[in-house]
């Protein structure tokens, strides 16, 4: 669903899975189907769909002087299935 314009491939309006160069980002972990990616694994950088994205929340600590400060709010931590399995092993 792309319109050729002077050698460039422009996305059709409304297709949010296509960037300005006409490239789409699909899930790395979907084996047989083309699923639009909604996130990027923070460990390996693989793009993943909503089904394969594992979302967790972790506390953040910063080194302050000679000690540590734990922030009140946890941050969002998105990983792919492979990295989630590795983190839990
Ligand atoms: Zn997927
Ligand atoms: Zn990963």
PDB file of N, CA and C and ligand atoms in Angstrom:
ATOM      1  N   UNK A   1       0.828  -1.186   0.000  1.00  0.00           N
ATOM      2  CA  UNK A   1       0.000   0.000   0.000  1.00  0.00           C
ATOM      3  C   UNK A   1       0.867   1.242   0.000  1.00  0.00           C
ATOM      4  N   UNK A   2       1.803   1.345  -0.961  1.00  0.00           N
ATOM      5  CA  UNK A   2       2.676   2.492  -1.017  1.00  0.00           C
ATOM      6  C   UNK A   2       2.563   3.152  -2.380  1.00  0.00           C
ATOM      7  N   UNK A   3       2.767   4.450  -2.413  1.00  0.00           N
ATOM      8  CA  UNK A   3       2.637   5.218  -3.643  1.00  0.00           C
ATOM      9  C   UNK A   3       4.024   5.623  -4.119  1.00  0.00           C
ATOM     10  N   UNK A   4       4.482   5.143  -5.292  1.00  0.00           N
ATOM     11  CA  UNK A   4       5.798   5.538  -5.775  1.00  0.00           C
ATOM     12  C   UNK A   4       5.803   7.000  -6.225  1.00  0.00           C
ATOM     13  N   UNK A   5       6.753   7.768  -5.723  1.00  0.00           N
ATOM     14  CA  UNK A   5       6.868   9.179  -6.099  1.00  0.00           C
ATOM     15  C   UNK A   5       8.337   9.455  -6.390  1.00  0.00           C
ATOM     16  N   UNK A   6       8.691   9.573  -7.659  1.00  0.00           N
ATOM     17  CA  UNK A   6      10.056   9.925  -8.034  1.00  0.00           C
ATOM     18  C   UNK A   6      11.110   9.014  -7.430  1.00  0.00           C
ATOM     19  N   UNK A   7      10.837   7.739  -7.365  1.00  0.00           N
ATOM     20  CA  UNK A   7      11.798   6.791  -6.819  1.00  0.00           C
ATOM     21  C   UNK A   7      11.655   6.589  -5.319  1.00  0.00           C
ATOM     22  N   UNK A   8      11.003   7.501  -4.631  1.00  0.00           N
ATOM     23  CA  UNK A   8      10.775   7.340  -3.200  1.00  0.00           C
ATOM     24  C   UNK A   8       9.490   6.565  -2.993  1.00  0.00           C
ATOM     25  N   UNK A   9       9.418   5.837  -1.920  1.00  0.00           N
ATOM     26  CA  UNK A   9       8.194   5.130  -1.564  1.00  0.00           C
ATOM     27  C   UNK A   9       7.621   5.794  -0.325  1.00  0.00           C
ATOM     28  N   UNK A  10       6.533   6.478  -0.508  1.00  0.00           N
ATOM     29  CA  UNK A  10       5.933   7.194   0.610  1.00  0.00           C
ATOM     30  C   UNK A  10       4.823   6.352   1.219  1.00  0.00           C
ATOM     31  N   UNK A  11       4.677   6.403   2.534  1.00  0.00           N
ATOM     32  CA  UNK A  11       3.618   5.622   3.170  1.00  0.00           C
ATOM     33  C   UNK A  11       2.243   6.200   2.882  1.00  0.00           C
ATOM     34  N   UNK A  12       1.273   5.317   2.824  1.00  0.00           N
ATOM     35  CA  UNK A  12      -0.110   5.763   2.680  1.00  0.00           C
ATOM     36  C   UNK A  12      -0.559   6.330   4.022  1.00  0.00           C
ATOM     37  N   UNK A  13      -1.242   7.443   4.005  1.00  0.00           N
ATOM     38  CA  UNK A  13      -1.683   8.082   5.237  1.00  0.00           C
ATOM     39  C   UNK A  13      -2.472   7.107   6.096  1.00  0.00           C
ATOM     40  N   UNK A  14      -2.182   7.106   7.365  1.00  0.00           N
ATOM     41  CA  UNK A  14      -2.913   6.250   8.284  1.00  0.00           C
ATOM     42  C   UNK A  14      -2.197   4.958   8.614  1.00  0.00           C
ATOM     43  N   UNK A  15      -1.188   4.566   7.829  1.00  0.00           N
ATOM     44  CA  UNK A  15      -0.432   3.364   8.143  1.00  0.00           C
ATOM     45  C   UNK A  15       0.684   3.737   9.115  1.00  0.00           C
ATOM     46  N   UNK A  16       0.467   3.478  10.392  1.00  0.00           N
ATOM     47  CA  UNK A  16       1.425   3.902  11.419  1.00  0.00           C
ATOM     48  C   UNK A  16       2.615   2.958  11.523  1.00  0.00           C
ATOM     49  N   UNK A  17       2.580   1.855  10.773  1.00  0.00           N
ATOM     50  CA  UNK A  17       3.686   0.904  10.846  1.00  0.00           C
ATOM     51  C   UNK A  17       4.738   1.170   9.780  1.00  0.00           C
ATOM     52  N   UNK A  18       4.687   2.305   9.134  1.00  0.00           N
ATOM     53  CA  UNK A  18       5.623   2.645   8.072  1.00  0.00           C
ATOM     54  C   UNK A  18       6.252   3.990   8.400  1.00  0.00           C
ATOM     55  N   UNK A  19       7.584   4.085   8.315  1.00  0.00           N
ATOM     56  CA  UNK A  19       8.229   5.357   8.600  1.00  0.00           C
ATOM     57  C   UNK A  19       8.283   6.221   7.343  1.00  0.00           C
ATOM     58  N   UNK A  20       8.918   7.376   7.437  1.00  0.00           N
ATOM     59  CA  UNK A  20       8.912   8.324   6.325  1.00  0.00           C
ATOM     60  C   UNK A  20       9.642   7.798   5.101  1.00  0.00           C
ATOM     61  N   UNK A  21      10.498   6.791   5.268  1.00  0.00           N
ATOM     62  CA  UNK A  21      11.204   6.206   4.125  1.00  0.00           C
ATOM     63  C   UNK A  21      10.462   5.007   3.559  1.00  0.00           C
ATOM     64  N   UNK A  22       9.259   4.723   4.092  1.00  0.00           N
ATOM     65  CA  UNK A  22       8.478   3.612   3.575  1.00  0.00           C
ATOM     66  C   UNK A  22       8.868   2.269   4.159  1.00  0.00           C
ATOM     67  N   UNK A  23       9.696   2.293   5.209  1.00  0.00           N
ATOM     68  CA  UNK A  23      10.111   1.048   5.842  1.00  0.00           C
ATOM     69  C   UNK A  23       9.191   0.748   7.023  1.00  0.00           C
ATOM     70  N   UNK A  24       8.920  -0.520   7.248  1.00  0.00           N
ATOM     71  CA  UNK A  24       8.098  -0.888   8.387  1.00  0.00           C
ATOM     72  C   UNK A  24       8.936  -1.669   9.381  1.00  0.00           C
ATOM     73  N   UNK A  25       8.541  -1.638  10.642  1.00  0.00           N
ATOM     74  CA  UNK A  25       9.228  -2.376  11.695  1.00  0.00           C
ATOM     75  C   UNK A  25       8.280  -3.434  12.208  1.00  0.00           C
ATOM     76  N   UNK A  26       8.681  -4.682  12.050  1.00  0.00           N
ATOM     77  CA  UNK A  26       7.838  -5.785  12.481  1.00  0.00           C
ATOM     78  C   UNK A  26       8.499  -6.543  13.622  1.00  0.00           C
ATOM     79  N   UNK A  27       7.710  -7.368  14.291  1.00  0.00           N
ATOM     80  CA  UNK A  27       8.180  -8.121  15.457  1.00  0.00           C
ATOM     81  C   UNK A  27       9.253  -9.131  15.060  1.00  0.00           C
ATOM     82  N   UNK A  28      10.350  -9.130  15.791  1.00  0.00           N
ATOM     83  CA  UNK A  28      11.442 -10.059  15.539  1.00  0.00           C
ATOM     84  C   UNK A  28      11.076 -11.464  16.003  1.00  0.00           C
ATOM     85  N   UNK A  29      10.210 -11.569  16.998  1.00  0.00           N
ATOM     86  CA  UNK A  29       9.899 -12.865  17.592  1.00  0.00           C
ATOM     87  C   UNK A  29       8.698 -13.562  16.973  1.00  0.00           C
ATOM     88  N   UNK A  30       7.949 -12.901  16.121  1.00  0.00           N
ATOM     89  CA  UNK A  30       6.825 -13.572  15.464  1.00  0.00           C
ATOM     90  C   UNK A  30       7.383 -14.416  14.320  1.00  0.00           C
ATOM     91  N   UNK A  31       7.200 -15.739  14.390  1.00  0.00           N
ATOM     92  CA  UNK A  31       7.858 -16.626  13.430  1.00  0.00           C
ATOM     93  C   UNK A  31       7.242 -16.625  12.035  1.00  0.00           C
ATOM     94  N   UNK A  32       5.936 -16.599  11.936  1.00  0.00           N
ATOM     95  CA  UNK A  32       5.303 -16.816  10.634  1.00  0.00           C
ATOM     96  C   UNK A  32       4.441 -15.663  10.150  1.00  0.00           C
ATOM     97  N   UNK A  33       4.033 -14.802  11.053  1.00  0.00           N
ATOM     98  CA  UNK A  33       3.156 -13.709  10.646  1.00  0.00           C
ATOM     99  C   UNK A  33       3.907 -12.391  10.738  1.00  0.00           C
ATOM    100  N   UNK A  34       3.437 -11.397  10.016  1.00  0.00           N
ATOM    101  CA  UNK A  34       4.019 -10.064  10.097  1.00  0.00           C
ATOM    102  C   UNK A  34       3.190  -9.269  11.095  1.00  0.00           C
ATOM    103  N   UNK A  35       3.787  -9.011  12.253  1.00  0.00           N
ATOM    104  CA  UNK A  35       3.097  -8.266  13.308  1.00  0.00           C
ATOM    105  C   UNK A  35       3.822  -6.954  13.537  1.00  0.00           C
ATOM    106  N   UNK A  36       3.101  -5.848  13.556  1.00  0.00           N
ATOM    107  CA  UNK A  36       3.742  -4.558  13.783  1.00  0.00           C
ATOM    108  C   UNK A  36       4.411  -4.508  15.155  1.00  0.00           C
ATOM    109  N   UNK A  37       5.607  -3.963  15.198  1.00  0.00           N
ATOM    110  CA  UNK A  37       6.317  -3.813  16.470  1.00  0.00           C
ATOM    111  C   UNK A  37       5.764  -2.614  17.221  1.00  0.00           C
ATOM    112  N   UNK A  38       5.659  -2.757  18.536  1.00  0.00           N
ATOM    113  CA  UNK A  38       5.174  -1.661  19.370  1.00  0.00           C
ATOM    114  C   UNK A  38       6.228  -1.210  20.375  1.00  0.00           C
ATOM    115  N   UNK A  39       7.326  -1.991  20.488  1.00  0.00           N
ATOM    116  CA  UNK A  39       8.353  -1.647  21.466  1.00  0.00           C
ATOM    117  C   UNK A  39       9.684  -2.236  21.025  1.00  0.00           C
ATOM    118  N   UNK A  40      10.750  -1.791  21.699  1.00  0.00           N
ATOM    119  CA  UNK A  40      12.092  -2.300  21.433  1.00  0.00           C
ATOM    120  C   UNK A  40      12.656  -2.851  22.735  1.00  0.00           C
ATOM    121  N   UNK A  41      13.179  -4.064  22.675  1.00  0.00           N
ATOM    122  CA  UNK A  41      13.778  -4.699  23.852  1.00  0.00           C
ATOM    123  C   UNK A  41      14.962  -3.855  24.331  1.00  0.00           C
ATOM    124  N   UNK A  42      14.977  -3.529  25.624  1.00  0.00           N
ATOM    125  CA  UNK A  42      16.047  -2.668  26.128  1.00  0.00           C
ATOM    126  C   UNK A  42      17.381  -3.416  26.250  1.00  0.00           C
ATOM    127  N   UNK A  43      17.353  -4.739  26.202  1.00  0.00           N
ATOM    128  CA  UNK A  43      18.580  -5.534  26.309  1.00  0.00           C
ATOM    129  C   UNK A  43      19.239  -5.745  24.946  1.00  0.00           C
ATOM    130  N   UNK A  44      18.484  -6.296  23.976  1.00  0.00           N
ATOM    131  CA  UNK A  44      19.093  -6.679  22.702  1.00  0.00           C
ATOM    132  C   UNK A  44      18.705  -5.757  21.543  1.00  0.00           C
ATOM    133  N   UNK A  45      17.695  -4.919  21.744  1.00  0.00           N
ATOM    134  CA  UNK A  45      17.295  -3.989  20.694  1.00  0.00           C
ATOM    135  C   UNK A  45      16.338  -4.554  19.678  1.00  0.00           C
ATOM    136  N   UNK A  46      15.858  -5.789  19.883  1.00  0.00           N
ATOM    137  CA  UNK A  46      14.907  -6.377  18.948  1.00  0.00           C
ATOM    138  C   UNK A  46      13.557  -5.673  19.065  1.00  0.00           C
ATOM    139  N   UNK A  47      12.910  -5.450  17.916  1.00  0.00           N
ATOM    140  CA  UNK A  47      11.565  -4.881  17.910  1.00  0.00           C
ATOM    141  C   UNK A  47      10.577  -6.005  18.188  1.00  0.00           C
ATOM    142  N   UNK A  48       9.603  -5.748  19.043  1.00  0.00           N
ATOM    143  CA  UNK A  48       8.649  -6.779  19.419  1.00  0.00           C
ATOM    144  C   UNK A  48       7.222  -6.256  19.352  1.00  0.00           C
ATOM    145  N   UNK A  49       6.288  -7.196  19.090  1.00  0.00           N
ATOM    146  CA  UNK A  49       4.870  -6.850  19.063  1.00  0.00           C
ATOM    147  C   UNK A  49       4.336  -6.837  20.492  1.00  0.00           C
ATOM    148  N   UNK A  50       3.065  -6.456  20.627  1.00  0.00           N
ATOM    149  CA  UNK A  50       2.466  -6.356  21.961  1.00  0.00           C
ATOM    150  C   UNK A  50       2.439  -7.726  22.650  1.00  0.00           C
ATOM    151  N   UNK A  51       2.271  -8.786  21.865  1.00  0.00           N
ATOM    152  CA  UNK A  51       2.211 -10.130  22.453  1.00  0.00           C
ATOM    153  C   UNK A  51       3.566 -10.569  22.995  1.00  0.00           C
ATOM    154  N   UNK A  52       4.652 -10.203  22.317  1.00  0.00           N
ATOM    155  CA  UNK A  52       5.978 -10.665  22.715  1.00  0.00           C
ATOM    156  C   UNK A  52       6.726  -9.697  23.620  1.00  0.00           C
ATOM    157  N   UNK A  53       6.197  -8.515  23.828  1.00  0.00           N
ATOM    158  CA  UNK A  53       6.846  -7.555  24.727  1.00  0.00           C
ATOM    159  C   UNK A  53       6.516  -7.913  26.165  1.00  0.00           C
ATOM    160  N   UNK A  54       7.532  -8.059  26.982  1.00  0.00           N
ATOM    161  CA  UNK A  54       7.314  -8.310  28.402  1.00  0.00           C
ATOM    162  C   UNK A  54       7.609  -7.018  29.147  1.00  0.00           C
ATOM    163  N   UNK A  55       6.594  -6.533  29.858  1.00  0.00           N
ATOM    164  CA  UNK A  55       6.732  -5.258  30.560  1.00  0.00           C
ATOM    165  C   UNK A  55       6.822  -5.521  32.053  1.00  0.00           C
ATOM    166  N   UNK A  56       7.842  -4.980  32.667  1.00  0.00           N
ATOM    167  CA  UNK A  56       7.970  -5.046  34.119  1.00  0.00           C
ATOM    168  C   UNK A  56       8.403  -3.672  34.610  1.00  0.00           C
ATOM    169  N   UNK A  57       8.459  -3.522  35.910  1.00  0.00           N
ATOM    170  CA  UNK A  57       8.858  -2.245  36.494  1.00  0.00           C
ATOM    171  C   UNK A  57       9.967  -2.499  37.501  1.00  0.00           C
ATOM    172  N   UNK A  58      10.999  -1.707  37.420  1.00  0.00           N
ATOM    173  CA  UNK A  58      12.143  -1.896  38.318  1.00  0.00           C
ATOM    174  C   UNK A  58      12.440  -0.587  39.043  1.00  0.00           C
ATOM    175  N   UNK A  59      12.927  -0.740  40.264  1.00  0.00           N
ATOM    176  CA  UNK A  59      13.324   0.429  41.042  1.00  0.00           C
ATOM    177  C   UNK A  59      14.623   0.991  40.477  1.00  0.00           C
ATOM    178  N   UNK A  60      14.764   2.279  40.555  1.00  0.00           N
ATOM    179  CA  UNK A  60      15.959   2.951  40.046  1.00  0.00           C
ATOM    180  C   UNK A  60      16.774   3.469  41.219  1.00  0.00           C
ATOM    181  N   UNK A  61      18.072   3.192  41.157  1.00  0.00           N
ATOM    182  CA  UNK A  61      18.969   3.709  42.185  1.00  0.00           C
ATOM    183  C   UNK A  61      20.077   4.506  41.519  1.00  0.00           C
ATOM    184  N   UNK A  62      20.411   5.621  42.112  1.00  0.00           N
ATOM    185  CA  UNK A  62      21.527   6.428  41.646  1.00  0.00           C
ATOM    186  C   UNK A  62      22.551   6.536  42.758  1.00  0.00           C
ATOM    187  N   UNK A  63      23.813   6.605  42.373  1.00  0.00           N
ATOM    188  CA  UNK A  63      24.866   6.823  43.352  1.00  0.00           C
ATOM    189  C   UNK A  63      24.898   8.312  43.673  1.00  0.00           C
ATOM    190  N   UNK A  64      24.697   8.612  44.944  1.00  0.00           N
ATOM    191  CA  UNK A  64      24.705  10.002  45.409  1.00  0.00           C
ATOM    192  C   UNK A  64      25.811  10.115  46.456  1.00  0.00           C
ATOM    193  N   UNK A  65      26.885  10.808  46.120  1.00  0.00           N
ATOM    194  CA  UNK A  65      27.999  10.919  47.061  1.00  0.00           C
ATOM    195  C   UNK A  65      28.574   9.554  47.344  1.00  0.00           C
ATOM    196  N   UNK A  66      28.559   9.147  48.612  1.00  0.00           N
ATOM    197  CA  UNK A  66      29.082   7.829  48.973  1.00  0.00           C
ATOM    198  C   UNK A  66      27.957   6.820  49.166  1.00  0.00           C
ATOM    199  N   UNK A  67      26.715   7.234  48.935  1.00  0.00           N
ATOM    200  CA  UNK A  67      25.588   6.322  49.139  1.00  0.00           C
ATOM    201  C   UNK A  67      24.762   6.148  47.888  1.00  0.00           C
ATOM    202  N   UNK A  68      23.576   5.601  48.058  1.00  0.00           N
ATOM    203  CA  UNK A  68      22.652   5.391  46.949  1.00  0.00           C
ATOM    204  C   UNK A  68      21.308   6.016  47.296  1.00  0.00           C
ATOM    205  N   UNK A  69      20.636   6.506  46.261  1.00  0.00           N
ATOM    206  CA  UNK A  69      19.296   7.039  46.433  1.00  0.00           C
ATOM    207  C   UNK A  69      18.347   6.216  45.579  1.00  0.00           C
ATOM    208  N   UNK A  70      17.289   5.709  46.194  1.00  0.00           N
ATOM    209  CA  UNK A  70      16.274   4.960  45.462  1.00  0.00           C
ATOM    210  C   UNK A  70      15.125   5.900  45.128  1.00  0.00           C
ATOM    211  N   UNK A  71      14.788   5.978  43.853  1.00  0.00           N
ATOM    212  CA  UNK A  71      13.712   6.864  43.424  1.00  0.00           C
ATOM    213  C   UNK A  71      12.356   6.293  43.837  1.00  0.00           C
ATOM    214  N   UNK A  72      11.399   7.154  44.034  1.00  0.00           N
ATOM    215  CA  UNK A  72      10.074   6.724  44.500  1.00  0.00           C
ATOM    216  C   UNK A  72       9.335   5.906  43.445  1.00  0.00           C
ATOM    217  N   UNK A  73       9.423   6.317  42.198  1.00  0.00           N
ATOM    218  CA  UNK A  73       8.673   5.648  41.142  1.00  0.00           C
ATOM    219  C   UNK A  73       9.562   4.654  40.392  1.00  0.00           C
ATOM    220  N   UNK A  74       9.052   3.445  40.099  1.00  0.00           N
ATOM    221  CA  UNK A  74       9.813   2.492  39.299  1.00  0.00           C
ATOM    222  C   UNK A  74       9.789   2.900  37.825  1.00  0.00           C
ATOM    223  N   UNK A  75      10.766   2.445  37.064  1.00  0.00           N
ATOM    224  CA  UNK A  75      10.755   2.728  35.630  1.00  0.00           C
ATOM    225  C   UNK A  75      10.241   1.527  34.857  1.00  0.00           C
ATOM    226  N   UNK A  76       9.778   1.780  33.642  1.00  0.00           N
ATOM    227  CA  UNK A  76       9.264   0.702  32.787  1.00  0.00           C
ATOM    228  C   UNK A  76      10.437  -0.004  32.138  1.00  0.00           C
ATOM    229  N   UNK A  77      10.330  -1.335  32.085  1.00  0.00           N
ATOM    230  CA  UNK A  77      11.415  -2.182  31.606  1.00  0.00           C
ATOM    231  C   UNK A  77      10.794  -3.146  30.590  1.00  0.00           C
ATOM    232  N   UNK A  78      11.073  -2.940  29.306  1.00  0.00           N
ATOM    233  CA  UNK A  78      10.484  -3.784  28.259  1.00  0.00           C
ATOM    234  C   UNK A  78      11.562  -4.681  27.675  1.00  0.00           C
ATOM    235  N   UNK A  79      11.272  -5.969  27.642  1.00  0.00           N
ATOM    236  CA  UNK A  79      12.216  -6.938  27.078  1.00  0.00           C
ATOM    237  C   UNK A  79      11.498  -7.893  26.130  1.00  0.00           C
ATOM    238  N   UNK A  80      12.271  -8.525  25.252  1.00  0.00           N
ATOM    239  CA  UNK A  80      11.730  -9.570  24.382  1.00  0.00           C
ATOM    240  C   UNK A  80      11.679 -10.883  25.170  1.00  0.00           C
ATOM    241  N   UNK A  81      11.111 -11.894  24.581  1.00  0.00           N
ATOM    242  CA  UNK A  81      10.971 -13.181  25.258  1.00  0.00           C
ATOM    243  C   UNK A  81      12.332 -13.776  25.607  1.00  0.00           C
ATOM    244  N   UNK A  82      13.284 -13.709  24.690  1.00  0.00           N
ATOM    245  CA  UNK A  82      14.609 -14.286  24.920  1.00  0.00           C
ATOM    246  C   UNK A  82      15.315 -13.598  26.082  1.00  0.00           C
ATOM    247  N   UNK A  83      15.277 -12.283  26.099  1.00  0.00           N
ATOM    248  CA  UNK A  83      15.965 -11.548  27.161  1.00  0.00           C
ATOM    249  C   UNK A  83      15.235 -11.700  28.495  1.00  0.00           C
ATOM    250  N   UNK A  84      13.909 -11.799  28.453  1.00  0.00           N
ATOM    251  CA  UNK A  84      13.150 -12.039  29.679  1.00  0.00           C
ATOM    252  C   UNK A  84      13.545 -13.379  30.279  1.00  0.00           C
ATOM    253  N   UNK A  85      13.671 -14.407  29.416  1.00  0.00           N
ATOM    254  CA  UNK A  85      14.076 -15.723  29.878  1.00  0.00           C
ATOM    255  C   UNK A  85      15.484 -15.674  30.463  1.00  0.00           C
ATOM    256  N   UNK A  86      16.375 -14.939  29.811  1.00  0.00           N
ATOM    257  CA  UNK A  86      17.763 -14.825  30.286  1.00  0.00           C
ATOM    258  C   UNK A  86      17.807 -14.113  31.640  1.00  0.00           C
ATOM    259  N   UNK A  87      17.008 -13.063  31.797  1.00  0.00           N
ATOM    260  CA  UNK A  87      16.996 -12.333  33.072  1.00  0.00           C
ATOM    261  C   UNK A  87      16.498 -13.202  34.212  1.00  0.00           C
ATOM    262  N   UNK A  88      15.571 -14.106  33.909  1.00  0.00           N
ATOM    263  CA  UNK A  88      14.985 -14.940  34.944  1.00  0.00           C
ATOM    264  C   UNK A  88      15.779 -16.213  35.195  1.00  0.00           C
ATOM    265  N   UNK A  89      16.810 -16.473  34.399  1.00  0.00           N
ATOM    266  CA  UNK A  89      17.559 -17.738  34.568  1.00  0.00           C
ATOM    267  C   UNK A  89      18.639 -17.607  35.624  1.00  0.00           C
TER     268      UNK A  89
HETATM  269 ZN1  LIG B   1       5.589 -10.892  18.114  1.00  0.00          ZN
HETATM  270 ZN1  LIG B   2      15.852  -8.852  23.843  1.00  0.00          ZN
END
